[in-house]
């Protein structure tokens, strides 16, 4: 129950409700790079991330990935099962993960009993839809460097007075996020490093100064 108590989705719920959810939740663990959900399959569960990170992605007909989002502890995925349709995207672990898996029936009962949680879910769905709109707009309107620059700034967080990208993404993972090739990412990162805009320490990217408007 303690793990669920720290999940933002469940903040404020009385212990009795948390205990009821915990009793019905199934704890599942996955290794790194494991497929948790496959686009198009029918499943009936909400996944709450207890530990680890996952990526949400689509595959085109050539098997090329487009990464839609990444999520970490305290976040969740699978709320689209409310419409009982197929999964709209695939989910893969980026590191070893543990999930609390809640059935659709339990999830729906929770929403009926606690409208405030339903509101959180609705807001999250709106955020996801807006994020998809921004991704499509970015792919359509920005050049590759612009998309890479935006990705770096979106991922960066302030740590000890520095802008740091905590996710240790490979160049291929970056390429998947912005719809380009690993070779292009390699060139852009090399140019930004040579110009002193970024530095890379133990696969962690640190932004030293504002990125240039054009690569």
N, C-alpha and C. Protein backbone atom coordinates (compact mmCIF):
# COMPACT_ATOMS: atom_id res chain seq x y z
N UNK A 1 0.82 -1.21 0.00
CA UNK A 1 0.00 0.00 0.00
C UNK A 1 0.86 1.26 0.00
N UNK A 2 2.04 1.19 0.66
CA UNK A 2 2.89 2.36 0.77
C UNK A 2 3.30 2.87 -0.60
N UNK A 3 3.60 1.93 -1.52
CA UNK A 3 3.98 2.35 -2.87
C UNK A 3 2.84 3.09 -3.55
N UNK A 4 1.61 2.58 -3.43
CA UNK A 4 0.46 3.24 -4.06
C UNK A 4 0.20 4.59 -3.43
N UNK A 5 0.50 4.74 -2.15
CA UNK A 5 0.25 5.99 -1.45
C UNK A 5 1.08 7.13 -2.03
N UNK A 6 2.23 6.78 -2.62
CA UNK A 6 3.11 7.80 -3.17
C UNK A 6 2.82 8.09 -4.64
N UNK A 7 1.84 7.41 -5.23
CA UNK A 7 1.48 7.64 -6.63
C UNK A 7 0.58 8.86 -6.73
N UNK A 8 0.96 9.87 -7.53
CA UNK A 8 0.13 11.09 -7.63
C UNK A 8 -1.33 10.82 -7.95
N UNK A 9 -1.60 9.79 -8.76
CA UNK A 9 -2.97 9.47 -9.14
C UNK A 9 -3.83 9.15 -7.92
N UNK A 10 -3.21 8.62 -6.86
CA UNK A 10 -3.96 8.16 -5.69
C UNK A 10 -3.81 9.08 -4.48
N UNK A 11 -3.17 10.24 -4.66
CA UNK A 11 -2.97 11.14 -3.53
C UNK A 11 -4.31 11.54 -2.90
N UNK A 12 -4.37 11.48 -1.57
CA UNK A 12 -5.57 11.90 -0.88
C UNK A 12 -6.57 10.79 -0.62
N UNK A 13 -6.36 9.62 -1.24
CA UNK A 13 -7.30 8.52 -0.99
C UNK A 13 -7.14 7.99 0.43
N UNK A 14 -8.24 7.66 1.09
CA UNK A 14 -8.14 7.08 2.44
C UNK A 14 -7.46 5.72 2.39
N UNK A 15 -6.85 5.34 3.52
CA UNK A 15 -6.13 4.08 3.58
C UNK A 15 -7.01 2.89 3.23
N UNK A 16 -8.28 2.96 3.58
CA UNK A 16 -9.17 1.84 3.29
C UNK A 16 -9.29 1.59 1.79
N UNK A 17 -9.36 2.67 1.00
CA UNK A 17 -9.44 2.51 -0.45
C UNK A 17 -8.11 2.05 -1.03
N UNK A 18 -7.01 2.58 -0.48
CA UNK A 18 -5.70 2.14 -0.95
C UNK A 18 -5.48 0.66 -0.68
N UNK A 19 -5.94 0.21 0.48
CA UNK A 19 -5.82 -1.20 0.81
C UNK A 19 -6.63 -2.07 -0.14
N UNK A 20 -7.83 -1.58 -0.50
CA UNK A 20 -8.69 -2.33 -1.42
C UNK A 20 -8.04 -2.44 -2.79
N UNK A 21 -7.43 -1.33 -3.26
CA UNK A 21 -6.75 -1.34 -4.56
C UNK A 21 -5.54 -2.27 -4.50
N UNK A 22 -4.76 -2.15 -3.41
CA UNK A 22 -3.54 -2.95 -3.28
C UNK A 22 -3.84 -4.44 -3.27
N UNK A 23 -4.96 -4.82 -2.65
CA UNK A 23 -5.33 -6.24 -2.60
C UNK A 23 -5.65 -6.79 -3.99
N UNK A 24 -6.17 -5.92 -4.84
CA UNK A 24 -6.59 -6.38 -6.17
C UNK A 24 -5.53 -6.12 -7.24
N UNK A 25 -4.52 -5.32 -6.91
CA UNK A 25 -3.44 -5.04 -7.87
C UNK A 25 -2.47 -6.22 -7.91
N UNK A 26 -1.94 -6.48 -9.09
CA UNK A 26 -0.94 -7.54 -9.27
C UNK A 26 0.40 -6.86 -9.54
N UNK A 27 1.41 -7.21 -8.76
CA UNK A 27 2.74 -6.63 -8.95
C UNK A 27 3.50 -7.47 -9.98
N UNK A 28 3.97 -6.80 -11.03
CA UNK A 28 4.72 -7.49 -12.08
C UNK A 28 6.05 -6.78 -12.31
N UNK A 29 7.08 -7.56 -12.54
CA UNK A 29 8.42 -7.02 -12.81
C UNK A 29 8.88 -7.44 -14.20
N UNK A 30 9.59 -6.54 -14.87
CA UNK A 30 10.09 -6.80 -16.22
C UNK A 30 11.56 -6.40 -16.30
N UNK A 31 12.30 -7.12 -17.11
CA UNK A 31 13.69 -6.75 -17.37
C UNK A 31 13.75 -5.58 -18.35
N UNK A 32 14.93 -5.02 -18.53
CA UNK A 32 15.15 -3.95 -19.50
C UNK A 32 14.84 -4.44 -20.92
N UNK A 33 14.26 -3.56 -21.73
CA UNK A 33 13.92 -3.81 -23.14
C UNK A 33 12.84 -4.88 -23.31
N UNK A 34 12.00 -5.05 -22.31
CA UNK A 34 10.88 -6.00 -22.43
C UNK A 34 9.65 -5.27 -22.96
N UNK A 35 8.92 -5.92 -23.87
CA UNK A 35 7.66 -5.37 -24.38
C UNK A 35 6.56 -5.66 -23.36
N UNK A 36 5.95 -4.61 -22.85
CA UNK A 36 4.88 -4.75 -21.85
C UNK A 36 3.52 -4.79 -22.54
N UNK A 37 3.34 -3.92 -23.51
CA UNK A 37 2.09 -3.81 -24.26
C UNK A 37 2.44 -3.70 -25.73
N UNK A 38 1.66 -4.34 -26.59
CA UNK A 38 1.87 -4.28 -28.03
C UNK A 38 0.70 -3.54 -28.68
N UNK A 39 1.04 -2.60 -29.55
CA UNK A 39 0.02 -1.86 -30.28
C UNK A 39 -0.95 -2.81 -30.98
N UNK A 40 -2.25 -2.55 -30.82
CA UNK A 40 -3.27 -3.35 -31.49
C UNK A 40 -3.83 -4.50 -30.68
N UNK A 41 -3.14 -4.88 -29.59
CA UNK A 41 -3.66 -5.99 -28.78
C UNK A 41 -4.76 -5.51 -27.83
N UNK A 42 -5.58 -6.42 -27.39
CA UNK A 42 -6.64 -6.11 -26.45
C UNK A 42 -6.21 -6.58 -25.06
N UNK A 43 -6.08 -5.65 -24.15
CA UNK A 43 -5.77 -5.98 -22.76
C UNK A 43 -6.72 -5.21 -21.86
N UNK A 44 -6.82 -5.61 -20.62
CA UNK A 44 -7.79 -5.01 -19.72
C UNK A 44 -7.15 -4.60 -18.41
N UNK A 45 -6.07 -3.80 -18.51
CA UNK A 45 -5.36 -3.42 -17.29
C UNK A 45 -4.80 -2.01 -17.39
N UNK A 46 -4.73 -1.35 -16.25
CA UNK A 46 -4.01 -0.09 -16.07
C UNK A 46 -2.69 -0.43 -15.39
N UNK A 47 -1.60 0.15 -15.85
CA UNK A 47 -0.27 -0.11 -15.28
C UNK A 47 0.21 1.14 -14.55
N UNK A 48 0.49 0.99 -13.26
CA UNK A 48 1.09 2.07 -12.47
C UNK A 48 2.57 1.75 -12.30
N UNK A 49 3.44 2.69 -12.66
CA UNK A 49 4.88 2.43 -12.61
C UNK A 49 5.38 2.64 -11.18
N UNK A 50 5.80 1.57 -10.54
CA UNK A 50 6.35 1.64 -9.19
C UNK A 50 7.83 1.99 -9.24
N UNK A 51 8.56 1.41 -10.19
CA UNK A 51 9.98 1.72 -10.36
C UNK A 51 10.37 1.49 -11.82
N UNK A 52 11.42 2.20 -12.26
CA UNK A 52 11.90 2.06 -13.64
C UNK A 52 11.29 3.08 -14.58
N UNK A 53 11.70 2.99 -15.85
CA UNK A 53 11.20 3.90 -16.88
C UNK A 53 10.76 3.10 -18.11
N UNK A 54 9.74 3.63 -18.80
CA UNK A 54 9.24 2.98 -20.02
C UNK A 54 9.16 4.00 -21.14
N UNK A 55 9.08 3.50 -22.38
CA UNK A 55 8.82 4.39 -23.51
C UNK A 55 7.56 3.90 -24.22
N UNK A 56 6.80 4.86 -24.74
CA UNK A 56 5.59 4.58 -25.50
C UNK A 56 5.92 4.89 -26.95
N UNK A 57 5.67 3.95 -27.86
CA UNK A 57 6.12 4.15 -29.23
C UNK A 57 5.19 3.49 -30.25
N UNK A 58 5.35 3.92 -31.49
CA UNK A 58 4.65 3.34 -32.63
C UNK A 58 5.68 2.78 -33.59
N UNK A 59 5.30 1.75 -34.34
CA UNK A 59 6.14 1.20 -35.41
C UNK A 59 5.47 1.47 -36.75
N UNK A 60 6.25 1.92 -37.77
CA UNK A 60 5.67 2.05 -39.11
C UNK A 60 5.81 0.72 -39.85
N UNK A 61 5.38 0.69 -41.11
CA UNK A 61 5.40 -0.57 -41.84
C UNK A 61 6.80 -1.09 -42.11
N UNK A 62 7.80 -0.20 -41.98
CA UNK A 62 9.19 -0.62 -42.18
C UNK A 62 9.88 -0.99 -40.86
N UNK A 63 9.11 -0.96 -39.77
CA UNK A 63 9.67 -1.31 -38.47
C UNK A 63 10.41 -0.18 -37.78
N UNK A 64 10.30 1.04 -38.31
CA UNK A 64 10.97 2.18 -37.70
C UNK A 64 10.13 2.73 -36.56
N UNK A 65 10.78 3.04 -35.44
CA UNK A 65 10.07 3.51 -34.26
C UNK A 65 9.84 5.02 -34.29
N UNK A 66 8.70 5.44 -33.73
CA UNK A 66 8.47 6.84 -33.40
C UNK A 66 8.08 6.87 -31.93
N UNK A 67 8.95 7.42 -31.09
CA UNK A 67 8.71 7.46 -29.66
C UNK A 67 7.76 8.61 -29.34
N UNK A 68 6.65 8.28 -28.67
CA UNK A 68 5.64 9.29 -28.34
C UNK A 68 5.87 9.89 -26.96
N UNK A 69 6.38 9.09 -26.02
CA UNK A 69 6.51 9.57 -24.65
C UNK A 69 7.39 8.63 -23.86
N UNK A 70 7.88 9.10 -22.74
CA UNK A 70 8.56 8.24 -21.77
C UNK A 70 7.98 8.55 -20.40
N UNK A 71 7.92 7.55 -19.53
CA UNK A 71 7.31 7.71 -18.22
C UNK A 71 8.16 7.03 -17.16
N UNK A 72 8.03 7.53 -15.93
CA UNK A 72 8.81 6.98 -14.83
C UNK A 72 7.96 6.72 -13.60
N UNK A 73 8.60 6.47 -12.46
CA UNK A 73 7.89 6.12 -11.23
C UNK A 73 6.80 7.14 -10.88
N UNK A 74 5.64 6.62 -10.47
CA UNK A 74 4.53 7.49 -10.11
C UNK A 74 3.59 7.77 -11.25
N UNK A 75 4.02 7.50 -12.49
CA UNK A 75 3.16 7.72 -13.65
C UNK A 75 2.47 6.40 -14.01
N UNK A 76 1.61 6.47 -14.99
CA UNK A 76 0.83 5.28 -15.34
C UNK A 76 0.53 5.29 -16.83
N UNK A 77 0.13 4.13 -17.35
CA UNK A 77 -0.28 4.01 -18.74
C UNK A 77 -1.33 2.92 -18.83
N UNK A 78 -2.11 2.97 -19.90
CA UNK A 78 -3.15 1.97 -20.09
C UNK A 78 -4.54 2.48 -19.81
N UNK A 79 -4.67 3.78 -19.49
CA UNK A 79 -6.01 4.31 -19.20
C UNK A 79 -6.92 4.29 -20.42
N UNK A 80 -6.34 4.12 -21.63
CA UNK A 80 -7.16 4.04 -22.83
C UNK A 80 -8.03 2.78 -22.86
N UNK A 81 -7.77 1.83 -21.95
CA UNK A 81 -8.60 0.61 -21.91
C UNK A 81 -10.04 0.94 -21.50
N UNK A 82 -10.28 2.16 -21.06
CA UNK A 82 -11.64 2.52 -20.66
C UNK A 82 -12.62 2.40 -21.81
N UNK A 83 -12.13 2.56 -23.06
CA UNK A 83 -13.05 2.43 -24.20
C UNK A 83 -13.12 0.99 -24.71
N UNK A 84 -12.36 0.08 -24.05
CA UNK A 84 -12.34 -1.35 -24.38
C UNK A 84 -11.88 -1.63 -25.81
N UNK A 85 -11.15 -0.68 -26.39
CA UNK A 85 -10.59 -0.88 -27.73
C UNK A 85 -9.18 -1.43 -27.65
N UNK A 86 -8.53 -1.62 -28.79
CA UNK A 86 -7.16 -2.13 -28.81
C UNK A 86 -6.17 -1.08 -28.33
N UNK A 87 -5.01 -1.53 -27.89
CA UNK A 87 -3.95 -0.61 -27.46
C UNK A 87 -3.53 0.27 -28.64
N UNK A 88 -3.39 1.56 -28.38
CA UNK A 88 -3.08 2.51 -29.44
C UNK A 88 -1.58 2.65 -29.69
N UNK A 89 -0.74 2.10 -28.80
CA UNK A 89 0.72 2.18 -28.96
C UNK A 89 1.35 1.03 -28.19
N UNK A 90 2.62 0.82 -28.46
CA UNK A 90 3.38 -0.21 -27.74
C UNK A 90 4.14 0.43 -26.59
N UNK A 91 4.47 -0.39 -25.60
CA UNK A 91 5.23 0.09 -24.43
C UNK A 91 6.38 -0.87 -24.19
N UNK A 92 7.58 -0.29 -24.02
CA UNK A 92 8.78 -1.09 -23.73
C UNK A 92 9.50 -0.52 -22.53
N UNK A 93 10.08 -1.39 -21.71
CA UNK A 93 10.86 -0.93 -20.57
C UNK A 93 12.22 -0.40 -21.05
N UNK A 94 12.67 0.70 -20.46
CA UNK A 94 13.97 1.27 -20.77
C UNK A 94 15.01 0.84 -19.74
N UNK A 95 14.54 0.26 -18.65
CA UNK A 95 15.38 -0.28 -17.58
C UNK A 95 14.50 -1.26 -16.81
N UNK A 96 15.05 -2.04 -15.89
CA UNK A 96 14.20 -2.95 -15.13
C UNK A 96 13.05 -2.19 -14.46
N UNK A 97 11.84 -2.72 -14.56
CA UNK A 97 10.64 -2.03 -14.08
C UNK A 97 9.77 -2.93 -13.21
N UNK A 98 9.06 -2.27 -12.30
CA UNK A 98 8.03 -2.95 -11.52
C UNK A 98 6.74 -2.15 -11.66
N UNK A 99 5.63 -2.85 -11.92
CA UNK A 99 4.32 -2.21 -12.10
C UNK A 99 3.30 -2.79 -11.13
N UNK A 100 2.37 -1.93 -10.74
CA UNK A 100 1.16 -2.40 -10.07
C UNK A 100 0.09 -2.44 -11.14
N UNK A 101 -0.38 -3.62 -11.48
CA UNK A 101 -1.33 -3.80 -12.58
C UNK A 101 -2.74 -3.91 -12.01
N UNK A 102 -3.61 -3.00 -12.46
CA UNK A 102 -4.97 -2.91 -11.94
C UNK A 102 -5.96 -3.23 -13.06
N UNK A 103 -6.87 -4.12 -12.82
CA UNK A 103 -7.83 -4.53 -13.85
C UNK A 103 -8.75 -3.37 -14.22
N UNK A 104 -9.30 -3.42 -15.43
CA UNK A 104 -10.21 -2.38 -15.89
C UNK A 104 -11.42 -2.26 -14.97
N UNK A 105 -11.95 -3.39 -14.50
CA UNK A 105 -13.13 -3.38 -13.64
C UNK A 105 -12.84 -2.62 -12.34
N UNK A 106 -11.69 -2.88 -11.73
CA UNK A 106 -11.32 -2.18 -10.50
C UNK A 106 -11.09 -0.70 -10.78
N UNK A 107 -10.44 -0.41 -11.91
CA UNK A 107 -10.16 0.97 -12.29
C UNK A 107 -11.45 1.76 -12.50
N UNK A 108 -12.41 1.17 -13.21
CA UNK A 108 -13.68 1.85 -13.44
C UNK A 108 -14.42 2.09 -12.12
N UNK A 109 -14.39 1.10 -11.23
CA UNK A 109 -15.03 1.28 -9.94
C UNK A 109 -14.40 2.41 -9.15
N UNK A 110 -13.08 2.55 -9.26
CA UNK A 110 -12.36 3.63 -8.59
C UNK A 110 -12.78 4.99 -9.13
N UNK A 111 -12.96 5.10 -10.44
CA UNK A 111 -13.36 6.36 -11.05
C UNK A 111 -14.77 6.76 -10.64
N UNK A 112 -15.64 5.76 -10.54
CA UNK A 112 -17.03 6.04 -10.13
C UNK A 112 -17.07 6.53 -8.69
N UNK A 113 -16.27 5.90 -7.83
CA UNK A 113 -16.28 6.24 -6.40
C UNK A 113 -15.56 7.56 -6.12
N UNK A 114 -14.55 7.86 -6.96
CA UNK A 114 -13.73 9.06 -6.72
C UNK A 114 -13.66 9.90 -8.00
N UNK A 115 -14.63 10.79 -8.20
CA UNK A 115 -14.65 11.63 -9.42
C UNK A 115 -13.39 12.47 -9.58
N UNK A 116 -12.71 12.79 -8.46
CA UNK A 116 -11.49 13.61 -8.56
C UNK A 116 -10.40 12.86 -9.31
N UNK A 117 -10.38 11.52 -9.17
CA UNK A 117 -9.40 10.72 -9.92
C UNK A 117 -9.79 10.69 -11.40
N UNK A 118 -11.09 10.61 -11.67
CA UNK A 118 -11.55 10.66 -13.07
C UNK A 118 -11.09 11.95 -13.72
N UNK A 119 -11.13 13.07 -12.98
CA UNK A 119 -10.70 14.35 -13.52
C UNK A 119 -9.21 14.35 -13.83
N UNK A 120 -8.41 13.72 -12.96
CA UNK A 120 -6.97 13.61 -13.21
C UNK A 120 -6.71 12.83 -14.49
N UNK A 121 -7.44 11.72 -14.66
CA UNK A 121 -7.28 10.89 -15.86
C UNK A 121 -7.66 11.67 -17.11
N UNK A 122 -8.76 12.41 -17.05
CA UNK A 122 -9.20 13.21 -18.20
C UNK A 122 -8.14 14.25 -18.56
N UNK A 123 -7.60 14.92 -17.55
CA UNK A 123 -6.56 15.93 -17.81
C UNK A 123 -5.33 15.29 -18.44
N UNK A 124 -4.99 14.09 -17.97
CA UNK A 124 -3.83 13.41 -18.54
C UNK A 124 -4.07 13.03 -20.00
N UNK A 125 -5.28 12.58 -20.31
CA UNK A 125 -5.61 12.25 -21.70
C UNK A 125 -5.54 13.48 -22.59
N UNK A 126 -6.01 14.63 -22.08
CA UNK A 126 -5.93 15.88 -22.84
C UNK A 126 -4.47 16.26 -23.07
N UNK A 127 -3.65 16.12 -22.01
CA UNK A 127 -2.23 16.44 -22.15
C UNK A 127 -1.57 15.56 -23.21
N UNK A 128 -1.91 14.26 -23.20
CA UNK A 128 -1.36 13.34 -24.19
C UNK A 128 -1.77 13.75 -25.60
N UNK A 129 -3.06 14.11 -25.78
CA UNK A 129 -3.55 14.51 -27.10
C UNK A 129 -2.84 15.77 -27.59
N UNK A 130 -2.65 16.72 -26.68
CA UNK A 130 -1.94 17.95 -27.06
C UNK A 130 -0.49 17.66 -27.40
N UNK A 131 0.10 16.73 -26.63
CA UNK A 131 1.49 16.37 -26.91
C UNK A 131 1.64 15.74 -28.29
N UNK A 132 0.69 14.90 -28.68
CA UNK A 132 0.72 14.29 -30.00
C UNK A 132 0.58 15.36 -31.08
N UNK A 133 -0.31 16.34 -30.84
CA UNK A 133 -0.47 17.43 -31.79
C UNK A 133 0.83 18.20 -31.97
N UNK A 134 1.52 18.46 -30.84
CA UNK A 134 2.79 19.19 -30.91
C UNK A 134 3.85 18.38 -31.62
N UNK A 135 3.86 17.06 -31.39
CA UNK A 135 4.83 16.21 -32.07
C UNK A 135 4.62 16.23 -33.58
N UNK A 136 3.37 16.13 -34.00
CA UNK A 136 3.06 16.16 -35.44
C UNK A 136 3.45 17.51 -36.02
N UNK A 137 3.13 18.59 -35.30
CA UNK A 137 3.46 19.93 -35.79
C UNK A 137 4.98 20.10 -35.90
N UNK A 138 5.68 19.58 -34.90
CA UNK A 138 7.14 19.70 -34.90
C UNK A 138 7.75 18.95 -36.07
N UNK A 139 7.28 17.72 -36.30
CA UNK A 139 7.81 16.92 -37.41
C UNK A 139 7.54 17.59 -38.74
N UNK A 140 6.39 18.28 -38.84
CA UNK A 140 6.00 18.87 -40.11
C UNK A 140 6.69 20.20 -40.38
N UNK A 141 6.94 20.98 -39.30
CA UNK A 141 7.36 22.37 -39.51
C UNK A 141 8.83 22.63 -39.19
N UNK A 142 9.43 21.89 -38.28
CA UNK A 142 10.81 22.16 -37.91
C UNK A 142 11.77 21.30 -38.72
N UNK A 143 12.96 21.84 -38.98
CA UNK A 143 13.98 21.02 -39.60
C UNK A 143 14.53 20.06 -38.54
N UNK A 144 15.42 19.17 -38.95
CA UNK A 144 15.91 18.15 -38.03
C UNK A 144 16.62 18.78 -36.83
N UNK A 145 17.49 19.76 -37.08
CA UNK A 145 18.18 20.38 -35.96
C UNK A 145 17.19 21.00 -34.98
N UNK A 146 16.16 21.66 -35.52
CA UNK A 146 15.15 22.28 -34.66
C UNK A 146 14.46 21.26 -33.78
N UNK A 147 14.17 20.08 -34.33
CA UNK A 147 13.52 19.03 -33.56
C UNK A 147 14.46 18.48 -32.48
N UNK A 148 15.74 18.34 -32.83
CA UNK A 148 16.71 17.86 -31.84
C UNK A 148 16.88 18.88 -30.72
N UNK A 149 16.99 20.15 -31.09
CA UNK A 149 17.14 21.22 -30.10
C UNK A 149 15.94 21.24 -29.15
N UNK A 150 14.74 21.15 -29.71
CA UNK A 150 13.54 21.15 -28.86
C UNK A 150 13.50 19.94 -27.96
N UNK A 151 13.89 18.78 -28.48
CA UNK A 151 13.90 17.57 -27.66
C UNK A 151 14.84 17.73 -26.47
N UNK A 152 16.05 18.25 -26.73
CA UNK A 152 17.03 18.42 -25.66
C UNK A 152 16.51 19.36 -24.57
N UNK A 153 15.90 20.47 -25.00
CA UNK A 153 15.39 21.44 -24.03
C UNK A 153 14.19 20.88 -23.27
N UNK A 154 13.34 20.10 -23.93
CA UNK A 154 12.19 19.50 -23.26
C UNK A 154 12.61 18.49 -22.20
N UNK A 155 13.71 17.78 -22.46
CA UNK A 155 14.16 16.73 -21.54
C UNK A 155 15.02 17.27 -20.41
N UNK A 156 15.57 18.48 -20.58
CA UNK A 156 16.52 19.03 -19.62
C UNK A 156 15.83 19.45 -18.31
N UNK A 157 16.51 19.19 -17.20
CA UNK A 157 16.06 19.64 -15.89
C UNK A 157 17.24 20.32 -15.20
N UNK A 158 16.94 21.22 -14.27
CA UNK A 158 18.01 21.92 -13.57
C UNK A 158 18.51 21.08 -12.41
N UNK A 159 19.82 20.89 -12.39
CA UNK A 159 20.46 20.15 -11.30
C UNK A 159 21.73 20.90 -10.90
N UNK A 160 21.76 21.35 -9.65
CA UNK A 160 22.92 22.08 -9.13
C UNK A 160 23.32 23.24 -10.04
N UNK A 161 22.32 23.96 -10.51
CA UNK A 161 22.59 25.15 -11.33
C UNK A 161 22.92 24.85 -12.77
N UNK A 162 22.81 23.59 -13.19
CA UNK A 162 23.11 23.22 -14.58
C UNK A 162 21.87 22.60 -15.22
N UNK A 163 21.77 22.74 -16.55
CA UNK A 163 20.71 22.07 -17.30
C UNK A 163 21.22 20.70 -17.71
N UNK A 164 20.59 19.66 -17.17
CA UNK A 164 21.06 18.29 -17.38
C UNK A 164 19.91 17.46 -17.94
N UNK A 165 20.25 16.57 -18.88
CA UNK A 165 19.27 15.62 -19.41
C UNK A 165 19.49 14.29 -18.68
N UNK A 166 18.64 13.99 -17.70
CA UNK A 166 18.89 12.81 -16.85
C UNK A 166 18.76 11.48 -17.58
N UNK A 167 17.92 11.42 -18.63
CA UNK A 167 17.77 10.17 -19.38
C UNK A 167 19.02 9.91 -20.21
N UNK A 168 19.63 8.74 -20.02
CA UNK A 168 20.82 8.40 -20.79
C UNK A 168 20.40 7.73 -22.09
N UNK A 169 19.92 8.56 -23.01
CA UNK A 169 19.42 8.05 -24.28
C UNK A 169 20.56 7.71 -25.23
N UNK A 170 20.40 6.63 -25.97
CA UNK A 170 21.35 6.35 -27.04
C UNK A 170 21.04 7.26 -28.22
N UNK A 171 21.98 7.37 -29.14
CA UNK A 171 21.74 8.19 -30.32
C UNK A 171 20.59 7.64 -31.15
N UNK A 172 20.42 6.33 -31.17
CA UNK A 172 19.30 5.74 -31.91
C UNK A 172 17.98 6.10 -31.26
N UNK A 173 17.95 6.10 -29.92
CA UNK A 173 16.72 6.48 -29.22
C UNK A 173 16.36 7.94 -29.49
N UNK A 174 17.37 8.80 -29.54
CA UNK A 174 17.11 10.21 -29.89
C UNK A 174 16.57 10.31 -31.31
N UNK A 175 17.17 9.56 -32.21
CA UNK A 175 16.72 9.58 -33.60
C UNK A 175 15.27 9.14 -33.71
N UNK A 176 14.90 8.11 -32.95
CA UNK A 176 13.51 7.63 -32.98
C UNK A 176 12.54 8.69 -32.49
N UNK A 177 12.98 9.52 -31.56
CA UNK A 177 12.09 10.54 -31.01
C UNK A 177 11.83 11.68 -31.97
N UNK A 178 12.77 11.97 -32.83
CA UNK A 178 12.60 13.13 -33.72
C UNK A 178 12.44 12.75 -35.18
N UNK A 179 12.40 11.45 -35.46
CA UNK A 179 12.15 11.02 -36.83
C UNK A 179 13.31 11.24 -37.78
N UNK A 180 14.52 10.85 -37.36
CA UNK A 180 15.69 10.98 -38.24
C UNK A 180 16.58 9.76 -38.05
N UNK A 181 17.82 9.84 -38.53
CA UNK A 181 18.73 8.70 -38.43
C UNK A 181 19.76 8.92 -37.32
N UNK A 182 20.37 7.83 -36.87
CA UNK A 182 21.39 7.92 -35.83
C UNK A 182 22.58 8.75 -36.31
N UNK A 183 22.91 8.64 -37.60
CA UNK A 183 24.04 9.37 -38.15
C UNK A 183 23.84 10.88 -38.05
N UNK A 184 22.61 11.32 -38.30
CA UNK A 184 22.31 12.76 -38.21
C UNK A 184 22.42 13.23 -36.77
N UNK A 185 21.91 12.43 -35.83
CA UNK A 185 22.02 12.78 -34.41
C UNK A 185 23.49 12.89 -34.01
N UNK A 186 24.29 11.93 -34.46
CA UNK A 186 25.72 11.94 -34.15
C UNK A 186 26.38 13.23 -34.62
N UNK A 187 26.04 13.66 -35.84
CA UNK A 187 26.65 14.88 -36.39
C UNK A 187 26.21 16.11 -35.60
N UNK A 188 24.93 16.20 -35.27
CA UNK A 188 24.42 17.37 -34.54
C UNK A 188 25.05 17.44 -33.15
N UNK A 189 25.11 16.32 -32.44
CA UNK A 189 25.71 16.32 -31.11
C UNK A 189 27.19 16.66 -31.18
N UNK A 190 27.87 16.17 -32.21
CA UNK A 190 29.30 16.47 -32.38
C UNK A 190 29.51 17.96 -32.61
N UNK A 191 28.65 18.56 -33.45
CA UNK A 191 28.77 19.99 -33.72
C UNK A 191 28.46 20.83 -32.48
N UNK A 192 27.44 20.44 -31.73
CA UNK A 192 27.09 21.19 -30.51
C UNK A 192 28.19 21.07 -29.46
N UNK A 193 28.83 19.89 -29.41
CA UNK A 193 29.94 19.71 -28.46
C UNK A 193 31.14 20.55 -28.87
N UNK A 194 31.45 20.55 -30.16
CA UNK A 194 32.58 21.34 -30.66
C UNK A 194 32.38 22.83 -30.42
N UNK A 195 31.12 23.27 -30.49
CA UNK A 195 30.82 24.69 -30.27
C UNK A 195 30.71 25.05 -28.80
N UNK A 196 30.85 24.07 -27.91
CA UNK A 196 30.79 24.34 -26.48
C UNK A 196 29.38 24.51 -25.93
N UNK A 197 28.38 24.18 -26.76
CA UNK A 197 26.98 24.32 -26.31
C UNK A 197 26.58 23.21 -25.34
N UNK A 198 27.12 22.03 -25.57
CA UNK A 198 26.82 20.90 -24.67
C UNK A 198 28.11 20.16 -24.36
N UNK A 199 28.07 19.36 -23.32
CA UNK A 199 29.13 18.39 -23.07
C UNK A 199 28.48 17.10 -22.61
N UNK A 200 29.16 16.01 -22.84
CA UNK A 200 28.60 14.69 -22.52
C UNK A 200 29.53 14.01 -21.53
N UNK A 201 28.98 13.69 -20.35
CA UNK A 201 29.76 13.03 -19.31
C UNK A 201 29.04 11.75 -18.91
N UNK A 202 29.68 10.62 -19.10
CA UNK A 202 29.10 9.32 -18.76
C UNK A 202 27.71 9.18 -19.38
N UNK A 203 27.59 9.51 -20.67
CA UNK A 203 26.35 9.42 -21.45
C UNK A 203 25.28 10.40 -20.99
N UNK A 204 25.63 11.31 -20.07
CA UNK A 204 24.68 12.34 -19.63
C UNK A 204 25.00 13.64 -20.36
N UNK A 205 24.00 14.22 -21.00
CA UNK A 205 24.19 15.47 -21.75
C UNK A 205 23.95 16.65 -20.82
N UNK A 206 24.88 17.58 -20.80
CA UNK A 206 24.78 18.81 -20.01
C UNK A 206 24.79 19.99 -20.97
N UNK A 207 23.80 20.86 -20.86
CA UNK A 207 23.71 22.03 -21.73
C UNK A 207 24.47 23.17 -21.06
N UNK A 208 25.55 23.63 -21.72
CA UNK A 208 26.41 24.65 -21.14
C UNK A 208 25.87 26.07 -21.34
N UNK A 209 25.23 26.29 -22.47
CA UNK A 209 24.75 27.62 -22.80
C UNK A 209 23.61 27.49 -23.80
N UNK A 210 22.81 28.57 -24.02
CA UNK A 210 21.68 28.48 -24.93
C UNK A 210 22.08 27.88 -26.28
N UNK A 211 21.27 26.96 -26.76
CA UNK A 211 21.57 26.33 -28.05
C UNK A 211 21.34 27.31 -29.18
N UNK A 212 22.14 27.21 -30.23
CA UNK A 212 22.00 28.16 -31.35
C UNK A 212 20.67 27.93 -32.08
N UNK A 213 20.12 28.99 -32.71
CA UNK A 213 18.85 28.84 -33.40
C UNK A 213 18.91 27.89 -34.58
N UNK A 214 20.07 27.73 -35.16
CA UNK A 214 20.23 26.81 -36.29
C UNK A 214 21.46 25.98 -36.07
N UNK A 215 21.43 24.72 -36.55
CA UNK A 215 22.59 23.86 -36.39
C UNK A 215 23.71 24.24 -37.35
